[in-house]
């Protein structure tokens, strides 16, 4: 992600269910999940054997009141 210039804003790891010593990582990052450079980074993660699933996306311009 760093090589693609993508800012990682959060990372959380959790043990994978029923798989000893394997973990799942949940991340939040800055960028559009359907545009470069994020799509390129996702392709690279998949090529490295990672399973990537987009759980959601939001507009960074929306601010909570």
CSV table of C-alpha atoms in Angstrom, one decimal:
chain,number,residue,atom,x,y,z
A,1,UNK,CA,0.0,0.0,0.0
A,2,UNK,CA,2.8,2.3,0.8
A,3,UNK,CA,4.5,1.7,-2.6
A,4,UNK,CA,1.2,2.7,-4.2
A,5,UNK,CA,1.1,5.9,-2.2
A,6,UNK,CA,-2.0,4.8,-0.3
A,7,UNK,CA,-2.4,6.1,3.3
A,8,UNK,CA,-3.4,3.4,5.7
A,9,UNK,CA,-5.5,4.9,8.4
A,10,UNK,CA,-6.4,1.8,10.5
A,11,UNK,CA,-5.4,-1.8,10.8
A,12,UNK,CA,-6.8,-4.5,13.1
A,13,UNK,CA,-5.8,-8.2,13.2
A,14,UNK,CA,-8.0,-11.0,14.4
A,15,UNK,CA,-7.4,-14.8,14.6
A,16,UNK,CA,-8.9,-16.7,11.7
A,17,UNK,CA,-11.7,-19.0,12.9
A,18,UNK,CA,-10.6,-22.7,13.1
A,19,UNK,CA,-7.2,-21.9,11.6
A,20,UNK,CA,-4.3,-21.9,14.1
A,21,UNK,CA,-1.7,-19.2,13.6
A,22,UNK,CA,-3.6,-17.5,10.8
A,23,UNK,CA,-5.0,-14.1,11.0
A,24,UNK,CA,-7.4,-11.8,9.2
A,25,UNK,CA,-6.6,-8.1,8.8
A,26,UNK,CA,-9.2,-5.4,8.6
A,27,UNK,CA,-7.9,-2.1,7.2
A,28,UNK,CA,-9.2,1.4,6.4
A,29,UNK,CA,-7.4,3.4,3.9
A,30,UNK,CA,-7.6,6.7,2.0
A,31,UNK,CA,-8.7,6.4,-1.6
A,32,UNK,CA,-11.4,5.2,-3.9
A,33,UNK,CA,-11.9,1.4,-3.8
A,34,UNK,CA,-12.8,1.3,-7.5
A,35,UNK,CA,-10.1,3.5,-8.9
A,36,UNK,CA,-6.3,3.5,-9.3
A,37,UNK,CA,-4.1,3.4,-7.3
A,38,UNK,CA,-6.3,1.3,-4.9
A,39,UNK,CA,-7.4,-1.2,-7.5
A,40,UNK,CA,-3.8,-1.8,-8.5
A,41,UNK,CA,-2.8,-2.4,-4.9
A,42,UNK,CA,-5.7,-4.8,-4.5
A,43,UNK,CA,-4.5,-6.7,-7.6
A,44,UNK,CA,-1.0,-6.9,-6.1
A,45,UNK,CA,-2.4,-8.2,-2.8
A,46,UNK,CA,-4.4,-10.9,-4.6
A,47,UNK,CA,-1.4,-11.9,-6.6
A,48,UNK,CA,0.5,-12.4,-3.4
A,49,UNK,CA,-2.1,-14.8,-2.2
A,50,UNK,CA,-4.2,-12.4,0.0
A,51,UNK,CA,-8.0,-12.5,-0.1
A,52,UNK,CA,-9.4,-9.0,-0.4
A,53,UNK,CA,-13.0,-8.2,0.3
A,54,UNK,CA,-14.3,-4.7,0.3
A,55,UNK,CA,-16.8,-4.3,3.2
A,56,UNK,CA,-17.8,-0.7,2.4
A,57,UNK,CA,-16.7,2.7,1.3
A,58,UNK,CA,-17.6,6.2,2.3
A,59,UNK,CA,-16.9,9.7,1.1
A,60,UNK,CA,-14.2,11.4,3.1
A,61,UNK,CA,-15.8,14.7,2.5
A,62,UNK,CA,-18.8,13.7,4.7
A,63,UNK,CA,-18.2,14.9,8.3
A,64,UNK,CA,-20.1,13.8,11.3
A,65,UNK,CA,-22.0,16.5,13.2
